[in-house]
Coordinates of C-alpha atoms and ligand atoms in Angstrom, one line a residue:
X818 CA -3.7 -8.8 12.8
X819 CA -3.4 -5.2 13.9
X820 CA -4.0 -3.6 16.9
X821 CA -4.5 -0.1 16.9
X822 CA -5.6 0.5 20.6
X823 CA -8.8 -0.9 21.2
X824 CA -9.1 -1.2 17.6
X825 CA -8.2 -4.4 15.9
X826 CA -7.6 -4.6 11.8
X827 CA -8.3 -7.4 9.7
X828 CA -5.4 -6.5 7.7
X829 CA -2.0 -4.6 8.2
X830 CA -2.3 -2.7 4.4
X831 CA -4.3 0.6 4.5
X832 CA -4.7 3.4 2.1
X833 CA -2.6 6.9 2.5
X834 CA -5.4 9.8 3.2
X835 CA -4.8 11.7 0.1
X836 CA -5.9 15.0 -0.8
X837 CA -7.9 15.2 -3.5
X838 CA -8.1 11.8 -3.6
X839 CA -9.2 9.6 -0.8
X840 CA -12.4 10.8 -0.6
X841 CA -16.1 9.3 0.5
X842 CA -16.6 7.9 -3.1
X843 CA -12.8 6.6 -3.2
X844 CA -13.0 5.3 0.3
X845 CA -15.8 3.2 -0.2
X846 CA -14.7 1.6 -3.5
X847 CA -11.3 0.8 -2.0
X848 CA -13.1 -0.8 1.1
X849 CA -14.5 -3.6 -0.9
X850 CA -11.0 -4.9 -1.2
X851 CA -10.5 -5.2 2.3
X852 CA -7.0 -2.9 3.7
X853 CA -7.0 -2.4 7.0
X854 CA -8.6 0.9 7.9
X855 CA -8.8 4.0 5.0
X856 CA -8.1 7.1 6.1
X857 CA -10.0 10.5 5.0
X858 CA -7.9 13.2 3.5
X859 CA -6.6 16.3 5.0
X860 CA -8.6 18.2 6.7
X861 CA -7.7 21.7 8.4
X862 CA -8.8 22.0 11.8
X863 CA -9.7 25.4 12.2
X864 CA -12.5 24.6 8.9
X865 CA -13.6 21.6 11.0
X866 CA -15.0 24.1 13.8
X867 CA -17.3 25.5 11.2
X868 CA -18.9 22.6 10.3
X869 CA -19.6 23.6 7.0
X870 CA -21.4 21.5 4.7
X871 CA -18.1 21.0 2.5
X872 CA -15.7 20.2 5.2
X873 CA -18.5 17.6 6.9
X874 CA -18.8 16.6 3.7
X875 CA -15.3 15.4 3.8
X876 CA -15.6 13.3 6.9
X877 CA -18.7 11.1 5.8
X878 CA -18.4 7.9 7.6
X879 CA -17.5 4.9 5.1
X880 CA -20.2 3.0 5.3
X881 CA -19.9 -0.5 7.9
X882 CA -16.3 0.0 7.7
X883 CA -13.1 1.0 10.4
X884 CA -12.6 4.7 8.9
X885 CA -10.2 7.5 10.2
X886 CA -10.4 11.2 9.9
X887 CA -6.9 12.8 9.2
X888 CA -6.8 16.6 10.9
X889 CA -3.8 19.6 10.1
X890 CA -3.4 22.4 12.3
X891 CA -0.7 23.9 14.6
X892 CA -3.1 25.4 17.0
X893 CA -3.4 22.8 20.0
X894 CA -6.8 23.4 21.2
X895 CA -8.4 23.9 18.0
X896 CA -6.7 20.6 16.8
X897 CA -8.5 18.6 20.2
X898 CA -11.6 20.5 19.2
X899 CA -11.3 19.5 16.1
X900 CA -10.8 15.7 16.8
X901 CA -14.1 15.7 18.9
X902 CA -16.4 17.0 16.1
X903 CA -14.8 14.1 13.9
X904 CA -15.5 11.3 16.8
X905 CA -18.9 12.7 17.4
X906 CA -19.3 11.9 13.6
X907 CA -18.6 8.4 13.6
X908 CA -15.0 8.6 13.3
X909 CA -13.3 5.2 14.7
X910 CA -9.6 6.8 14.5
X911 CA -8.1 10.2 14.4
X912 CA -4.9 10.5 12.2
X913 CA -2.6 13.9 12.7
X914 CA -1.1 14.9 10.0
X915 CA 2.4 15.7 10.6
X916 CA 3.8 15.5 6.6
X917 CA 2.5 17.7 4.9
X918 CA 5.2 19.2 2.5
X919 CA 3.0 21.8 1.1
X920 CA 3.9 25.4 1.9
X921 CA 0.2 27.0 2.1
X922 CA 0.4 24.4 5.3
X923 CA 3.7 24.4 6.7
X924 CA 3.7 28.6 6.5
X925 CA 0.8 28.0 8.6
X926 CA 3.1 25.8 10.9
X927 CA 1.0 22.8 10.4
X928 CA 2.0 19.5 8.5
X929 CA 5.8 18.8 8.4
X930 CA 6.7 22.3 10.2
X931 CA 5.7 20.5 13.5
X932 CA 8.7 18.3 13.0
X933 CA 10.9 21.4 13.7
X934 CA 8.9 22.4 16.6
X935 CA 9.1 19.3 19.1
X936 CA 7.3 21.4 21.9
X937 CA 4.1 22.4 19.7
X938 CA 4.5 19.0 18.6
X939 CA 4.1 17.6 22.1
X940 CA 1.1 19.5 22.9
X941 CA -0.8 19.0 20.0
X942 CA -0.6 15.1 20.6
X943 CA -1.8 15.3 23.8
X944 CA -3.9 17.8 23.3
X945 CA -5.6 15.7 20.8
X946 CA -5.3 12.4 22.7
X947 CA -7.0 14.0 25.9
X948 CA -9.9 15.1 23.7
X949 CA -11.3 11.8 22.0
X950 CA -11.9 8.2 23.3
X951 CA -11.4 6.7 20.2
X952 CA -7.0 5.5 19.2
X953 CA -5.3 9.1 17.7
X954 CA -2.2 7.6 15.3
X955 CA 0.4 10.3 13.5
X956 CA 1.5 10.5 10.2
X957 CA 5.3 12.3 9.8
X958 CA 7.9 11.8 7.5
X959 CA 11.7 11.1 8.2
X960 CA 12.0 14.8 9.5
X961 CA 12.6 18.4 7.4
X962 CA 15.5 18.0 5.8
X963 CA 18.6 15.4 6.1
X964 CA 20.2 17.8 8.9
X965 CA 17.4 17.5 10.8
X966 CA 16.1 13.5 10.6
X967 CA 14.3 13.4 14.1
X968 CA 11.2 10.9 13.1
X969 CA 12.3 8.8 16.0
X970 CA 12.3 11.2 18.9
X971 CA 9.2 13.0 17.4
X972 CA 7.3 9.1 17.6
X973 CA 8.6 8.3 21.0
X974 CA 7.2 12.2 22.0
X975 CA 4.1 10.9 20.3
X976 CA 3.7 7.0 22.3
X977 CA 4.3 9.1 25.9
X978 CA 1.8 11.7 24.9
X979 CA -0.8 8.3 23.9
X980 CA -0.6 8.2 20.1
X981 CA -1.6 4.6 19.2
X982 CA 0.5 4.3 16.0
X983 CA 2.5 5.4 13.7
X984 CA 3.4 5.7 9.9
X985 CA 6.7 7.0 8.3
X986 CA 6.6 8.2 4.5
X987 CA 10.6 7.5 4.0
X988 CA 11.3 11.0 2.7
X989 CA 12.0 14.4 4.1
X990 CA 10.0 17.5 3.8
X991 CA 12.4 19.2 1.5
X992 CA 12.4 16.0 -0.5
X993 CA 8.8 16.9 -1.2
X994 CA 8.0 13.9 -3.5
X995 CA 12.0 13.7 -5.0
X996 CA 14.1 10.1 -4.9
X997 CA 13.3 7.3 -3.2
X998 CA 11.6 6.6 0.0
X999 CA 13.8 5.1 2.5
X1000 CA 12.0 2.1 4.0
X1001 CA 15.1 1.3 5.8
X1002 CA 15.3 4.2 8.1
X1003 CA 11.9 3.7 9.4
X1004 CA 13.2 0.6 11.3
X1005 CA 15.0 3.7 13.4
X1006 CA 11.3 4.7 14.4
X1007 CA 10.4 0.9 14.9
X1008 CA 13.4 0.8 16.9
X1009 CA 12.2 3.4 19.0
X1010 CA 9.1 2.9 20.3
X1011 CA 6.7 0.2 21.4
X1012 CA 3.4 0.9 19.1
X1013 CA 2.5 -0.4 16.0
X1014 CA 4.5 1.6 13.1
X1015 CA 4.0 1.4 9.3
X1016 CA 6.3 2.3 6.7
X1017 CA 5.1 4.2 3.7
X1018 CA 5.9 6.0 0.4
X1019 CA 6.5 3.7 -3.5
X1020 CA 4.9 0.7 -1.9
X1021 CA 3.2 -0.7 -5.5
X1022 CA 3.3 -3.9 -5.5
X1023 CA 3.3 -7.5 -3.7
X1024 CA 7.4 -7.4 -4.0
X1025 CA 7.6 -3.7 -2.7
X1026 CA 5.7 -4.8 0.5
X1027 CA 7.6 -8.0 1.3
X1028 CA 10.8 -5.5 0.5
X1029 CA 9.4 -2.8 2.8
X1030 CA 8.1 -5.0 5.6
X1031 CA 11.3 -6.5 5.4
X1032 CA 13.6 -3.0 5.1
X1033 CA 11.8 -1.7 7.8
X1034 CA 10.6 -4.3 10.2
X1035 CA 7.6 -2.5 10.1
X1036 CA 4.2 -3.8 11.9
X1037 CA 2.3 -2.8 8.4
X1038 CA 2.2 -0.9 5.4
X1039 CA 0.5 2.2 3.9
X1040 CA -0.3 2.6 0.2
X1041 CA -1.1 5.6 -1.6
X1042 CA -0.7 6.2 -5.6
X1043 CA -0.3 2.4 -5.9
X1044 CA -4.1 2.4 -5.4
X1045 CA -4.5 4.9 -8.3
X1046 CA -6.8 3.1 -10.8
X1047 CA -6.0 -0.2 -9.4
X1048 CA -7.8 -0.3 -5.8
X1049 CA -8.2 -4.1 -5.6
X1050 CA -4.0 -3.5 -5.1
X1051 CA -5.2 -4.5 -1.3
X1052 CA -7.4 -7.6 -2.9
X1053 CA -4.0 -8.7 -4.6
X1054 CA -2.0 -8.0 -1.6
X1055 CA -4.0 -10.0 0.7
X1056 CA -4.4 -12.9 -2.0
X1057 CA -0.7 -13.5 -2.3
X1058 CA -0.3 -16.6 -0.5
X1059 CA -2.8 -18.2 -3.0
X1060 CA -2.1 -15.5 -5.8
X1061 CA -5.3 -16.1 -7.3
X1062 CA -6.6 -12.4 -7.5
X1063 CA -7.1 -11.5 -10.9
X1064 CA -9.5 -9.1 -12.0
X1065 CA -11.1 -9.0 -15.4
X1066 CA -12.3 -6.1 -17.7
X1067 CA -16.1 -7.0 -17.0
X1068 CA -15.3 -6.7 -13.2
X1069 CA -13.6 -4.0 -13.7
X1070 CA -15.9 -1.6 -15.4
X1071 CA -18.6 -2.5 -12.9
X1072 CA -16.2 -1.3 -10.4
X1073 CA -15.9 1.7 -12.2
X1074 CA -19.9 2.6 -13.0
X1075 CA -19.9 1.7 -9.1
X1076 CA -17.3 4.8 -8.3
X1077 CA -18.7 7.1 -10.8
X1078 CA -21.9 6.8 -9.9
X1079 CA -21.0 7.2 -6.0
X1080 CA -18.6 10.6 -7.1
X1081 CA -22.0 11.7 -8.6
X1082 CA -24.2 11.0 -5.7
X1083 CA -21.3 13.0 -3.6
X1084 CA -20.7 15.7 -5.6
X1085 CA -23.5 16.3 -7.5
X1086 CA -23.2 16.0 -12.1
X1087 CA -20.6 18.7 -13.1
X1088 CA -18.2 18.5 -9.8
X1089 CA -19.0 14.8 -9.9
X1090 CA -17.6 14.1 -13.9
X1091 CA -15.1 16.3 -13.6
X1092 CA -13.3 15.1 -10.6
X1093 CA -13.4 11.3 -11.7
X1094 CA -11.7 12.2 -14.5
X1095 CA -8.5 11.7 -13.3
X1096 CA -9.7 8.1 -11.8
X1097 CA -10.9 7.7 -15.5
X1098 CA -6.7 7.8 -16.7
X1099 CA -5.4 6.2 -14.6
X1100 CA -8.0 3.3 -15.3
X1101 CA -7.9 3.5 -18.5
X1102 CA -3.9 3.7 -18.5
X1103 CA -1.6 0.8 -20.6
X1104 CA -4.5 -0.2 -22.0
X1105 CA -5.0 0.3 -25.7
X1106 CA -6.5 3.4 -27.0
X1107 CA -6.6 4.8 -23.7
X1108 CA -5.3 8.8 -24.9
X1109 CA -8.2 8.7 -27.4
X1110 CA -10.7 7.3 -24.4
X1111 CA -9.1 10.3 -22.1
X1112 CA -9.3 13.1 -25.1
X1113 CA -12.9 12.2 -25.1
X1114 CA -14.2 11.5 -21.8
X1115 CA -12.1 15.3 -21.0
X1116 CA -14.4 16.7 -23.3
X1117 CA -17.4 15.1 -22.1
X1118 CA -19.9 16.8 -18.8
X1119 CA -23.2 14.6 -19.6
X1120 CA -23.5 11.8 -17.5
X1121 CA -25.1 9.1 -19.6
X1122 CA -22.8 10.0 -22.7
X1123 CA -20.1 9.3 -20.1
X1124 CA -21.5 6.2 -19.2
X1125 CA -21.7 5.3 -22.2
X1126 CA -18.1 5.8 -23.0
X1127 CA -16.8 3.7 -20.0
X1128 CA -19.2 1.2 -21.2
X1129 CA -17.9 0.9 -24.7
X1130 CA -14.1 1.1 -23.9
X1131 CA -13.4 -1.0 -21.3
Ligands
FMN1088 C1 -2.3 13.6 -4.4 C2 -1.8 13.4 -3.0 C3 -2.4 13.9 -1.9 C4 -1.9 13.6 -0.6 N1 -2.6 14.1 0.5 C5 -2.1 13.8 1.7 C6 -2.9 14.1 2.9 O1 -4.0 14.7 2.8 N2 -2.4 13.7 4.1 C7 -1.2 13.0 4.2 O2 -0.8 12.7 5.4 N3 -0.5 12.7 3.2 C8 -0.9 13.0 1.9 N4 -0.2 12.6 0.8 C9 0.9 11.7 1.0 C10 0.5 10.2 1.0 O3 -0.3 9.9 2.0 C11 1.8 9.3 1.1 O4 2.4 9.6 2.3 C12 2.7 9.6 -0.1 O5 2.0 9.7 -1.3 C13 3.7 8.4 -0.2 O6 3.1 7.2 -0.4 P1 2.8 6.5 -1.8 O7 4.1 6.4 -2.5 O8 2.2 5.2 -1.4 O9 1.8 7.4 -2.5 C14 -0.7 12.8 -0.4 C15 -0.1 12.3 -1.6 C16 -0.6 12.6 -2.8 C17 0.1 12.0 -4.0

């Protein structure tokens, strides 16, 4: 349905690598609904040469499924270096990340800041394209600011140097994560080259991807917080034409044990409860009582009693 170089998707709707977020435990829950591909989250190059338990960590295969490894970095040959540790690893794609809005990264000249430098820009890609067999794909944004929206030239710079796709969040860097993204303009970057390229950025719903896709003219789509506590979103997605994906609460507590036990495996007890909190909300979210489930669950850092209280609620 997809072709991402060699490597061909069964579905053109993947999940946005996330910080904090699209993790191994995440990763592997959302796969069970079938997108496309997940992707890892960021993960600085120059912490990638260490190989520290953390960072390798961070690039654990998802299990029997098409998983990429999304890098930052402004430093060319640390970035291709980078890349091979991640394909030596099991990594089927490498995704650079060329978005970032966050100033700890683009004062380090990674992320967006590459969109200013077209050069660097240039020799990362093929820097990191010469390193690896396996497809390298780039994530950007519309460009810095309005002055400056070069997302086009920066992906046709990308296709000659061999990246094998490419995705668009529809804002600006100085837009941070302000208004709305712009799924039209991305049809300027489909316009522009001949690889596959997938619009991203408020895609939450069934509607928002036919309006998108259509917007865009974009080969696929990308999904990010629309996956937040509601990961069968690529189940739903990919049932449309019969629209008979419906989950119900049983289902959807087992799913959650399933995550919370993974998040445990992955990050041992304490780490492990108190990062799935925030999955915890935004499960529990709309539904009634949820502030009194969330002022408890915050409060809570024993795993059975835990249990116990996802149990009970939903
Ligand atoms: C918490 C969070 C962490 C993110 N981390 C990354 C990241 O590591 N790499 C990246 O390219 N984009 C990152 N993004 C941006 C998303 O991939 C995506 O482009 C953006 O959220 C817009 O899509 P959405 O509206 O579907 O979420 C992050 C976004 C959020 C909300």
């Amino acid at each position: 349905m997809l072709k991402i170089g060699n490597l061909k998707l069964e579905s053109n709707y993947l999940l946005a690598p996330m910080s904090g977020i699209s993790d191994y435990p995440y990763r592997e829950i959302v796969k069970s609904f079938k997108p496309g591909l997940v992707f890892s989250e960021m993960i600085a190059s120059r912490a990638l040469l260490e190989q520290n338990k953390k960072t390798m960590k961070m690039i654990k295969r998802t299990d029997n499924f098409l998983s990429a490894v999304q890098i930052a970095g402004c430093d060319p040959e640390i970035m291709g270096e980078a890349a091979k540790i991640c394909e030596e690893n099991g990594a089927d794609l490498i995704d650079i990340n060329m978005g970032c809005p966050v100033k700890k990264v683009v004062n380090g000249y990674a992320g967006s800041a590459l969109m200013r430098d077209e050069l660097l820009a240039s020799n990362i890609l093929k820097s990191v394209t010469s390193s690896v067999k396996i497809p390298v794909t780039l994530k950007t944004r519309k460009g810095w600011d309005d002055n400056s929206l070069n997302a086009p030239i920066i992906a046709k710079i990308a296709e000659d140097n061999g990246i094998k796709m490419i995705t668009i969040h529809g804002r600006t860097r100085c837009q941070m994560f302000k208004g709305k993204s712009d799924w039209k303009f991305v049809e300027k970057v489909k316009n522009s080259v001949q690889i596959p390229v997938l619009v991203n950025g408020d895609i939450n719903s069934i509607r928002d991807v036919k309006e998108a896709l259509k917007e865009s003219n974009a080969d696929g789509v990308m999904i990010g917080r629309g996956s937040y506590g509601r990961p069968w979103i690529f189940q739903e997605i990919k049932n449309n034409k019969e629209n008979q994906f419906k989950i119900d609460l049983k289902e959807k507590k087992d799913i959650i044990l399933n995550h919370f036990e993974l998040n445990i495996e992955h990050y041992g007890q304490e780490i492990g409860i108190k990062t799935f909190r925030k999955h915890l909300g935004w499960y529990s979210r709309s539904l009634d009582n949820s502030n009194e489930f969330r002022f408890k669950i915050n409060k809570c850092l024993d795993k059975t009693k835990l249990k116990r209280l996802i149990n009970d609620f939903f």
